[in-house]
Amino acid sequence: MIYDFTYENPTRIHFGKSAMSYLAEELKAYGKNVLLVYGKNSIKATGLYDQIMNILHECGKTVFELPGINSNPRYAQVMEGAHMVRENGIDFILAVGGGSVIDCTKGISVSSYYEGDAWQYYWVENGPIVNKTIPFAAVLTMAGTGSEMNATSVITNEEKKLKIGRTFPLWEMSPKFSIMNPELTYTVPIRQMVSGIYDIFSHLMEQYFSGDDDCTTDYLTEGVMLSLINAARKALINPEDYEARSNIMWCATMGLNRILGLSKTQDWEVHKIEHQVGAYTDCPHGIGLAIISPAYYRYIYKYGLPKFIRFAKSVWHVEEKGRSEDEIALEGISRLETFIKELGITQTLRDIGATEEMLPLIAQSTAPGGGYKKMNAEDIMVVLRKSF
Ligand code: NZQ
Ligand code: ZN
C-alpha cells in the first residue's frame, strides 16, 4: 500500500431480506416533502412502488414523484427534478431503482439550487459544490454500478452528445443510506442482469490494471473477481438463487465504494470510451464495456505484462504449460472473452447500433487517459475498429 490515502464512507448500508424494514426509521431524520425518483415501470410491476408509498405515507411524508428516468439518465431529467425540488420545497429525495435513477437523483440534489449552467459547471468543469444540496437515499433494485455507496453521477447530455461521469465530494453527494435487498433484483431482465455483472467486473479491472507494486488491494480485488464469476454462473442458471444474487449485489458495492481503489493509480479508459459509445448508441452500460474490453486489453497488455500474467493465473487459473509470458497474458484475456460469451453478451459495436461514421466522432470526444498505456484519439480509434 505504497500510496497514502484517507478512507471513509458516509453511506449506511441495510443489506438483506429485512433491509426494507429500516426505511421508516431512517426517514424520520428528514423533512416532510419527499421527491420519489424512479424508472419506467419496473417498480410498479413488482409492487415495490405500493410498498414504498405506504411506508412514506405512514411516516407522514408528502410525496412528489419524478417517474420515467431513462437508463443512461438525461440531463433534461435532472433539470426537471431540480425544478420540482425548488417548486415544492423538497427536503429529501428517495431514489428507487438502479444506477441510472440514483445518478439522476445525485444530479438533481446538486443542481437544484445552482444558479447558472449546472451541466457546464459540475460535469464539464468539475467545479466544487457551491450551493445547497438535498439529502437523498436509495432503494437499490439492480446490481452493477455501485452508485448506492459512492458519490459519482453519470449523466448523458443528449443535445451535446456527451456522457460524463462526475465524482463529487463524498459527504455531500453519497446516499445517506441504501436499502439493498437482493430479492428485489430477481425481476431484472437477463440482458440487464448480465450488463450489471459485466459492469462490476469492469470496475474491478479498471482499478486492478495499474501499478506494479505488491498491493493488498489487488489480492482483495482478485477475491471479488472470483466471487463474481462464481455467482454470475449460478445466477444465469437460476436467477432466483439468493446466495448468488446477494453475492453479486455486494460485489457491485465493493466494486466501486473506493475500497478496491485504495493505493491504486487506476485506469478507467474502457469506461471513458464506453461513455461516448453510450452517448452515440444509448446501449446498456455493461454491454458497451464488454464489447470494448477484449480489444482494449489486447492493445495495452504489453505495457503491464506482469499484471496481465497475474490476472491470467490468479483469476482464470491459466497454467504455464510451456507457454511464453505473452501467451499466458493473452490466454487470460481470451478467458475473459469466453466469460463475456457465457454471459450471452453481444460481441461487436455494430450489434448495438454503432455505425462506421460514429467511430471517429466517438474517438475524438473520448477523454484521453489510460493506465499502463496513455491513450490518445488514434489509439482509441484502433480499439474501436477492433471492437466494430
Ligand atoms: O426503468 P425501469 O422500468 O425501472 O427498468 C430498469 C431499466 O430498464 C430495469 N430494472 C432495474 N431494476 C429492475 C429492473 N427491471 C426489473 N426489475 C428490477 N428490479 O433495468 C434497466 C436498467 O437500469 P439502470 O439503472 O439503467 O441500470 P444500471 O444500474 O446498470 O445503471 C446504468 C447507469 O449508471 C451509470 C452508467 O453509465 C449508466 O448511465 N454508471 C454509474 C456509475 C456510478 N454512479 O458510480 C458508475 C458506472 O460505471 C456507470 O457508468
Ligand atoms: Zn461502470
Coordinates of C-alpha atoms and ligand atoms in Angstrom, one line a residue:
M1 CA 0.0 0.0 0.0
I2 CA 2.6 2.5 -1.2
Y3 CA 0.4 5.5 -1.8
D4 CA -1.1 7.4 1.1
F5 CA -4.9 7.6 1.4
T6 CA -7.7 8.6 3.7
Y7 CA -10.7 6.4 3.6
E8 CA -14.2 7.0 4.9
N9 CA -17.7 6.3 3.6
P10 CA -20.8 8.2 4.7
T11 CA -23.4 5.7 3.3
R12 CA -25.2 3.4 5.8
I13 CA -26.0 0.1 4.2
H14 CA -29.0 -2.0 5.1
F15 CA -28.4 -5.3 3.3
G16 CA -30.5 -8.4 3.0
K17 CA -34.1 -9.7 3.1
S18 CA -35.0 -7.4 6.1
A19 CA -33.4 -4.3 4.6
M20 CA -36.7 -2.5 3.9
S21 CA -37.7 -2.7 7.5
Y22 CA -35.2 0.1 8.2
L23 CA -36.7 2.6 5.8
A24 CA -39.3 4.1 8.1
E25 CA -36.8 4.7 10.9
E26 CA -34.3 6.3 8.5
L27 CA -36.9 8.6 7.1
K28 CA -37.6 10.2 10.5
A29 CA -34.3 12.1 10.2
Y30 CA -35.6 14.1 7.2
G31 CA -38.3 16.7 6.4
K32 CA -41.8 16.2 5.2
N33 CA -41.5 16.8 1.5
V34 CA -40.1 13.8 -0.3
L35 CA -39.3 13.5 -4.0
L36 CA -39.6 9.9 -5.2
V37 CA -37.5 9.3 -8.2
Y38 CA -37.9 6.1 -10.2
G39 CA -37.6 4.5 -13.7
K40 CA -40.1 3.5 -16.4
N41 CA -42.3 0.8 -15.0
S42 CA -40.4 -2.0 -13.1
I43 CA -41.2 -0.7 -9.6
K44 CA -44.9 -0.6 -10.3
A45 CA -44.9 -4.0 -12.0
T46 CA -43.2 -5.6 -9.0
G47 CA -45.3 -4.0 -6.3
L48 CA -42.4 -2.1 -4.8
Y49 CA -43.9 1.2 -5.6
D50 CA -47.0 0.5 -3.5
Q51 CA -44.9 -0.9 -0.6
I52 CA -42.7 2.3 -0.6
M53 CA -45.6 4.7 -0.9
N54 CA -47.3 3.0 2.1
I55 CA -44.2 3.5 4.2
L56 CA -43.8 7.1 3.1
H57 CA -47.4 7.9 3.9
E58 CA -47.3 6.1 7.2
C59 CA -44.3 8.3 8.0
G60 CA -46.4 11.3 7.3
K61 CA -44.5 12.4 4.2
T62 CA -45.9 14.4 1.4
V63 CA -44.7 12.7 -1.7
F64 CA -43.9 14.2 -5.1
E65 CA -43.0 11.9 -7.9
L66 CA -40.5 12.0 -10.8
P67 CA -41.0 8.8 -12.8
G68 CA -39.6 7.7 -16.1
I69 CA -35.9 8.1 -15.6
N70 CA -34.1 6.6 -18.6
S71 CA -31.4 4.0 -18.5
N72 CA -28.5 6.3 -19.1
P73 CA -30.2 9.3 -17.4
R74 CA -30.6 12.5 -19.3
Y75 CA -29.5 16.0 -18.2
A76 CA -33.0 17.2 -19.2
Q77 CA -34.4 14.8 -16.5
V78 CA -32.0 16.2 -13.9
M79 CA -33.3 19.7 -14.8
E80 CA -36.9 18.5 -14.5
G81 CA -36.2 17.1 -11.0
A82 CA -34.3 20.3 -10.0
H83 CA -37.4 22.4 -11.0
M84 CA -39.6 20.1 -8.8
V85 CA -37.3 20.5 -5.8
R86 CA -37.4 24.3 -6.0
E87 CA -41.2 24.5 -6.7
N88 CA -42.2 22.2 -3.9
G89 CA -39.5 22.8 -1.2
I90 CA -38.3 19.2 -1.3
D91 CA -36.5 18.2 1.8
F92 CA -35.3 14.7 0.8
I93 CA -35.1 12.6 -2.3
L94 CA -35.6 8.8 -2.4
A95 CA -34.2 7.1 -5.5
V96 CA -35.8 3.7 -6.2
G97 CA -34.1 1.8 -9.0
G98 CA -30.6 1.1 -10.5
G99 CA -27.6 3.2 -11.2
S100 CA -29.5 5.5 -13.6
V101 CA -32.1 6.5 -11.1
I102 CA -29.5 7.0 -8.3
D103 CA -27.2 9.0 -10.6
C104 CA -30.1 11.2 -11.7
T105 CA -31.0 11.8 -8.1
K106 CA -27.5 12.9 -7.3
G107 CA -27.7 15.3 -10.3
I108 CA -31.0 16.7 -9.0
S109 CA -29.6 17.1 -5.5
V110 CA -26.6 19.1 -6.6
S111 CA -28.2 21.1 -9.4
S112 CA -31.5 22.3 -7.8
Y113 CA -30.0 25.4 -6.2
Y114 CA -27.2 26.1 -8.6
E115 CA -27.7 29.4 -10.3
G116 CA -26.3 29.0 -13.8
D117 CA -25.5 26.2 -16.2
A118 CA -25.1 23.2 -13.8
W119 CA -24.0 20.8 -16.7
Q120 CA -21.2 23.1 -17.6
Y121 CA -20.1 23.8 -14.1
Y122 CA -20.5 20.5 -12.4
W123 CA -20.0 17.8 -15.1
V124 CA -17.8 19.6 -17.7
E125 CA -15.6 21.8 -15.4
N126 CA -15.7 19.5 -12.4
G127 CA -16.4 22.6 -10.1
P128 CA -16.6 22.3 -6.3
I129 CA -20.1 22.3 -4.8
V130 CA -21.1 25.9 -4.1
N131 CA -24.8 25.7 -3.3
K132 CA -27.3 24.0 -1.0
T133 CA -27.8 20.2 -1.8
I134 CA -30.7 18.0 -1.0
P135 CA -30.1 14.8 1.1
F136 CA -31.0 11.6 -0.6
A137 CA -31.0 7.8 -0.2
A138 CA -31.5 4.8 -2.4
V139 CA -33.6 1.6 -2.6
L140 CA -31.5 -0.4 -5.0
T141 CA -33.3 -2.7 -7.5
M142 CA -30.5 -3.7 -9.8
A143 CA -26.8 -4.5 -9.0
G144 CA -24.0 -3.1 -11.1
T145 CA -22.8 0.4 -10.8
G146 CA -22.0 0.8 -7.1
S147 CA -23.8 4.1 -7.2
E148 CA -25.6 3.1 -3.9
M149 CA -22.4 3.7 -2.0
N150 CA -20.4 6.3 -3.9
A151 CA -20.6 10.0 -4.9
T152 CA -20.5 9.5 -8.7
S153 CA -23.2 10.7 -11.1
V154 CA -23.0 9.7 -14.7
I155 CA -25.3 11.9 -16.9
T156 CA -26.0 12.0 -20.6
N157 CA -26.4 15.4 -22.3
E158 CA -28.3 14.4 -25.4
E159 CA -28.0 17.8 -27.0
K160 CA -24.2 17.9 -26.7
K161 CA -23.8 14.2 -27.3
L162 CA -21.7 13.8 -24.2
K163 CA -22.0 11.3 -21.3
I164 CA -19.9 12.4 -18.4
G165 CA -19.3 10.8 -15.0
R166 CA -18.5 13.2 -12.2
T167 CA -17.3 12.1 -8.8
F168 CA -18.4 14.7 -6.2
P169 CA -17.1 15.2 -2.7
L170 CA -18.1 12.2 -0.6
W171 CA -20.1 13.8 2.2
E172 CA -22.3 15.9 0.0
M173 CA -23.2 13.5 -2.7
S174 CA -23.3 10.0 -1.3
P175 CA -26.6 8.4 -0.4
K176 CA -27.3 8.9 3.3
F177 CA -28.4 5.2 3.4
S178 CA -29.0 2.5 0.9
I179 CA -31.6 -0.3 1.2
M180 CA -30.3 -3.4 -0.5
N181 CA -32.5 -6.5 -0.7
P182 CA -31.1 -8.9 -3.3
E183 CA -34.5 -10.4 -3.8
L184 CA -35.5 -7.1 -5.5
T185 CA -33.1 -8.0 -8.3
Y186 CA -34.8 -11.3 -9.2
T187 CA -37.1 -9.5 -11.7
V188 CA -34.2 -7.7 -13.6
P189 CA -34.3 -8.9 -17.2
I190 CA -31.4 -11.2 -18.0
R191 CA -29.9 -8.7 -20.5
Q192 CA -29.8 -6.1 -17.7
M193 CA -28.5 -8.6 -15.2
V194 CA -25.5 -9.5 -17.3
S195 CA -24.9 -5.9 -18.1
G196 CA -24.7 -5.2 -14.4
I197 CA -22.4 -8.2 -13.8
Y198 CA -20.0 -7.1 -16.5
D199 CA -20.1 -3.5 -15.2
I200 CA -18.9 -4.8 -11.9
F201 CA -16.2 -6.9 -13.5
S202 CA -15.0 -3.9 -15.4
H203 CA -14.9 -1.7 -12.3
L204 CA -12.7 -4.3 -10.7
M205 CA -10.3 -4.4 -13.8
E206 CA -10.2 -0.7 -14.2
Q207 CA -8.7 -0.4 -10.7
Y208 CA -6.7 -3.7 -10.8
F209 CA -4.8 -3.0 -14.0
S210 CA -2.4 -0.4 -12.7
G211 CA 0.8 -0.3 -10.7
D212 CA 3.5 -3.0 -10.3
D213 CA 3.8 -3.0 -6.5
D214 CA 2.7 -5.8 -4.2
C215 CA -0.6 -4.3 -3.0
T216 CA -3.2 -5.8 -0.6
T217 CA -5.9 -4.1 -2.7
D218 CA -5.0 -6.4 -5.7
Y219 CA -5.5 -9.5 -3.6
L220 CA -8.9 -8.3 -2.4
T221 CA -9.9 -7.5 -5.9
E222 CA -9.0 -11.0 -7.2
G223 CA -11.1 -12.4 -4.4
V224 CA -14.1 -10.3 -5.5
M225 CA -13.5 -11.3 -9.1
L226 CA -13.6 -15.0 -8.2
S227 CA -16.8 -14.5 -6.2
L228 CA -18.4 -12.6 -9.0
I229 CA -17.6 -15.2 -11.7
N230 CA -18.9 -18.0 -9.5
A231 CA -22.1 -16.1 -8.5
A232 CA -22.7 -15.0 -12.1
R233 CA -22.7 -18.6 -13.4
K234 CA -25.1 -19.6 -10.7
A235 CA -27.5 -16.7 -11.3
L236 CA -27.5 -17.5 -15.0
I237 CA -28.8 -21.0 -14.2
N238 CA -31.2 -19.8 -11.5
P239 CA -31.9 -16.0 -11.3
E240 CA -33.7 -16.6 -8.0
D241 CA -30.7 -18.1 -6.3
Y242 CA -30.5 -15.8 -3.3
E243 CA -26.9 -16.7 -2.4
A244 CA -25.8 -15.8 -5.9
R245 CA -27.8 -12.6 -6.2
S246 CA -26.7 -11.4 -2.8
N247 CA -23.1 -12.0 -3.7
I248 CA -23.5 -10.2 -7.0
M249 CA -25.1 -7.2 -5.2
W250 CA -22.3 -7.0 -2.6
C251 CA -19.6 -7.4 -5.3
A252 CA -21.1 -4.4 -7.0
T253 CA -21.0 -2.2 -3.9
M254 CA -17.5 -3.4 -3.1
G255 CA -16.5 -2.8 -6.7
L256 CA -17.0 1.0 -6.5
N257 CA -17.1 2.2 -3.0
R258 CA -13.4 3.1 -3.3
I259 CA -12.1 0.2 -1.1
L260 CA -10.7 -1.5 -4.2
G261 CA -9.2 1.7 -5.5
L262 CA -7.1 2.3 -2.4
S263 CA -3.4 2.8 -3.2
K264 CA -4.1 2.2 -6.9
T265 CA -3.4 4.7 -9.7
Q266 CA -6.2 3.0 -11.7
D267 CA -7.1 3.1 -15.4
W268 CA -10.8 3.9 -16.4
E269 CA -10.2 4.3 -20.1
V270 CA -12.6 1.5 -21.0
H271 CA -15.3 3.4 -19.1
K272 CA -14.4 6.7 -20.8
I273 CA -14.7 5.0 -24.3
E274 CA -17.9 3.3 -23.3
H275 CA -19.5 6.5 -22.0
Q276 CA -19.0 8.1 -25.5
V277 CA -20.2 4.8 -27.2
G278 CA -23.3 5.2 -24.9
A279 CA -23.7 8.9 -25.9
Y280 CA -24.0 7.8 -29.5
T281 CA -25.8 4.5 -29.2
D282 CA -27.7 4.6 -25.8
C283 CA -26.5 1.0 -25.2
P284 CA -26.7 -0.6 -21.8
H285 CA -23.5 0.5 -20.0
G286 CA -22.2 -3.0 -19.2
I287 CA -22.8 -4.3 -22.7
G288 CA -20.7 -1.5 -24.1
L289 CA -17.9 -2.2 -21.7
A290 CA -17.9 -5.9 -22.6
I291 CA -17.6 -5.2 -26.3
I292 CA -14.7 -2.8 -25.9
S293 CA -12.7 -4.6 -23.1
P294 CA -11.1 -7.5 -25.0
A295 CA -9.7 -5.2 -27.8
Y296 CA -8.6 -2.7 -25.3
Y297 CA -6.7 -5.1 -23.1
R298 CA -5.1 -6.8 -26.1
Y299 CA -3.9 -3.4 -27.2
I300 CA -2.4 -2.4 -23.9
Y301 CA -1.3 -5.7 -22.2
K302 CA 2.3 -5.5 -23.2
Y303 CA 2.7 -2.3 -21.2
G304 CA 1.6 -4.1 -18.0
L305 CA 2.7 -7.6 -18.8
P306 CA 3.3 -8.8 -15.2
K307 CA -0.1 -7.8 -14.1
F308 CA -1.8 -9.4 -17.1
I309 CA 0.1 -12.6 -16.3
R310 CA -1.0 -12.5 -12.7
F311 CA -4.6 -11.9 -13.8
A312 CA -4.5 -14.9 -16.1
K313 CA -3.1 -17.2 -13.4
S314 CA -4.9 -15.9 -10.3
V315 CA -8.4 -15.2 -11.8
W316 CA -8.6 -17.6 -14.7
H317 CA -6.2 -20.4 -13.5
V318 CA -4.2 -20.3 -16.7
E319 CA -1.3 -22.8 -16.3
E320 CA 2.2 -22.1 -17.7
K321 CA 2.4 -25.4 -19.7
G322 CA 5.4 -24.2 -21.7
R323 CA 3.6 -21.0 -22.7
S324 CA 5.6 -17.8 -23.2
E325 CA 4.7 -14.8 -21.0
D326 CA 2.8 -13.2 -23.8
E327 CA 0.8 -16.3 -24.4
I328 CA -0.2 -16.6 -20.7
A329 CA -1.3 -12.9 -20.7
L330 CA -3.3 -13.3 -23.9
E331 CA -4.8 -16.5 -22.7
G332 CA -6.1 -14.6 -19.6
I333 CA -7.8 -12.1 -22.0
S334 CA -9.3 -14.9 -24.1
R335 CA -10.8 -16.4 -20.9
L336 CA -12.3 -13.0 -20.1
E337 CA -13.8 -13.0 -23.6
T338 CA -15.1 -16.5 -23.0
F339 CA -16.8 -15.3 -19.8
I340 CA -18.4 -12.5 -21.8
K341 CA -19.8 -15.1 -24.2
E342 CA -21.0 -17.2 -21.3
L343 CA -22.9 -14.1 -20.1
G344 CA -24.5 -14.1 -23.6
I345 CA -23.3 -10.6 -24.4
T346 CA -23.1 -9.4 -28.0
Q347 CA -19.6 -9.1 -29.4
T348 CA -19.5 -6.0 -31.7
L349 CA -20.2 -2.3 -31.7
R350 CA -22.3 -2.9 -34.8
D351 CA -24.7 -5.2 -32.7
I352 CA -25.5 -2.2 -30.5
G353 CA -26.2 0.2 -33.4
A354 CA -22.8 1.9 -33.9
T355 CA -22.0 2.9 -37.4
E356 CA -18.6 3.3 -39.1
E357 CA -19.2 7.1 -39.3
M358 CA -19.7 7.2 -35.5
L359 CA -16.2 5.8 -34.7
P360 CA -14.1 8.9 -35.3
L361 CA -16.7 11.0 -33.5
I362 CA -16.6 8.7 -30.5
A363 CA -12.7 8.5 -30.6
Q364 CA -12.4 12.3 -30.7
S365 CA -14.9 13.0 -28.0
T366 CA -13.5 10.4 -25.6
A367 CA -11.4 11.9 -22.8
P368 CA -7.8 10.7 -23.2
G369 CA -6.2 8.8 -20.3
G370 CA -5.4 5.3 -19.6
G371 CA -3.4 3.2 -17.2
Y372 CA -0.4 1.1 -18.3
K373 CA -0.6 2.9 -21.7
K374 CA -1.6 6.5 -22.2
M375 CA -4.3 6.6 -24.9
N376 CA -4.9 9.3 -27.5
A377 CA -7.6 9.5 -30.1
E378 CA -5.6 7.4 -32.6
D379 CA -5.2 4.6 -30.0
I380 CA -8.9 4.8 -29.2
M381 CA -9.7 4.5 -32.9
V382 CA -7.7 1.3 -33.1
V383 CA -9.6 -0.2 -30.2
L384 CA -13.0 0.9 -31.6
R385 CA -12.2 -0.6 -35.0
K386 CA -11.2 -3.9 -33.4
S387 CA -14.5 -3.9 -31.5
F388 CA -16.6 -3.0 -34.5
Ligands
NZQ1 O1 -36.8 1.8 -15.9 P1 -37.3 0.6 -15.2 O2 -38.6 0.1 -15.7 O3 -37.2 0.6 -13.7 O4 -36.3 -0.6 -15.7 C1 -34.9 -0.6 -15.4 C2 -34.0 -0.3 -16.6 O5 -34.7 -0.5 -17.8 C3 -34.5 -2.1 -15.2 N1 -34.6 -2.5 -13.8 C4 -34.0 -2.1 -12.7 N2 -34.3 -2.8 -11.6 C5 -35.2 -3.7 -12.0 C6 -35.4 -3.5 -13.4 N3 -36.3 -4.3 -14.1 C7 -37.0 -5.2 -13.4 N4 -36.8 -5.5 -12.1 C8 -35.9 -4.7 -11.3 N5 -35.7 -4.9 -10.1 O6 -33.2 -2.2 -15.5 C9 -32.9 -1.2 -16.5 C10 -31.5 -0.6 -16.3 O7 -31.5 0.2 -15.2 P2 -30.3 1.2 -15.0 O8 -30.5 1.9 -13.7 O9 -30.1 2.0 -16.2 O10 -29.0 0.2 -14.9 P3 -27.6 0.4 -14.2 O11 -27.8 0.1 -12.7 O12 -26.7 -0.5 -14.9 O13 -27.2 1.9 -14.4 C11 -26.6 2.3 -15.6 C12 -26.2 3.8 -15.5 O14 -25.2 4.0 -14.4 C13 -24.0 4.6 -15.0 C14 -24.0 4.1 -16.4 O15 -23.1 4.8 -17.2 C15 -25.4 4.2 -16.8 O16 -25.8 5.5 -17.1 N6 -22.8 4.3 -14.1 C16 -22.8 4.8 -12.9 C17 -21.7 4.7 -12.0 C18 -21.7 5.3 -10.7 N7 -22.7 6.1 -10.3 O17 -20.8 5.1 -9.9 C19 -20.5 4.0 -12.5 C20 -20.7 3.1 -13.6 O18 -19.5 2.8 -14.2 C21 -21.7 3.6 -14.6 O19 -21.1 4.5 -15.6
ZN2 ZN -19.3 1.1 -15.0

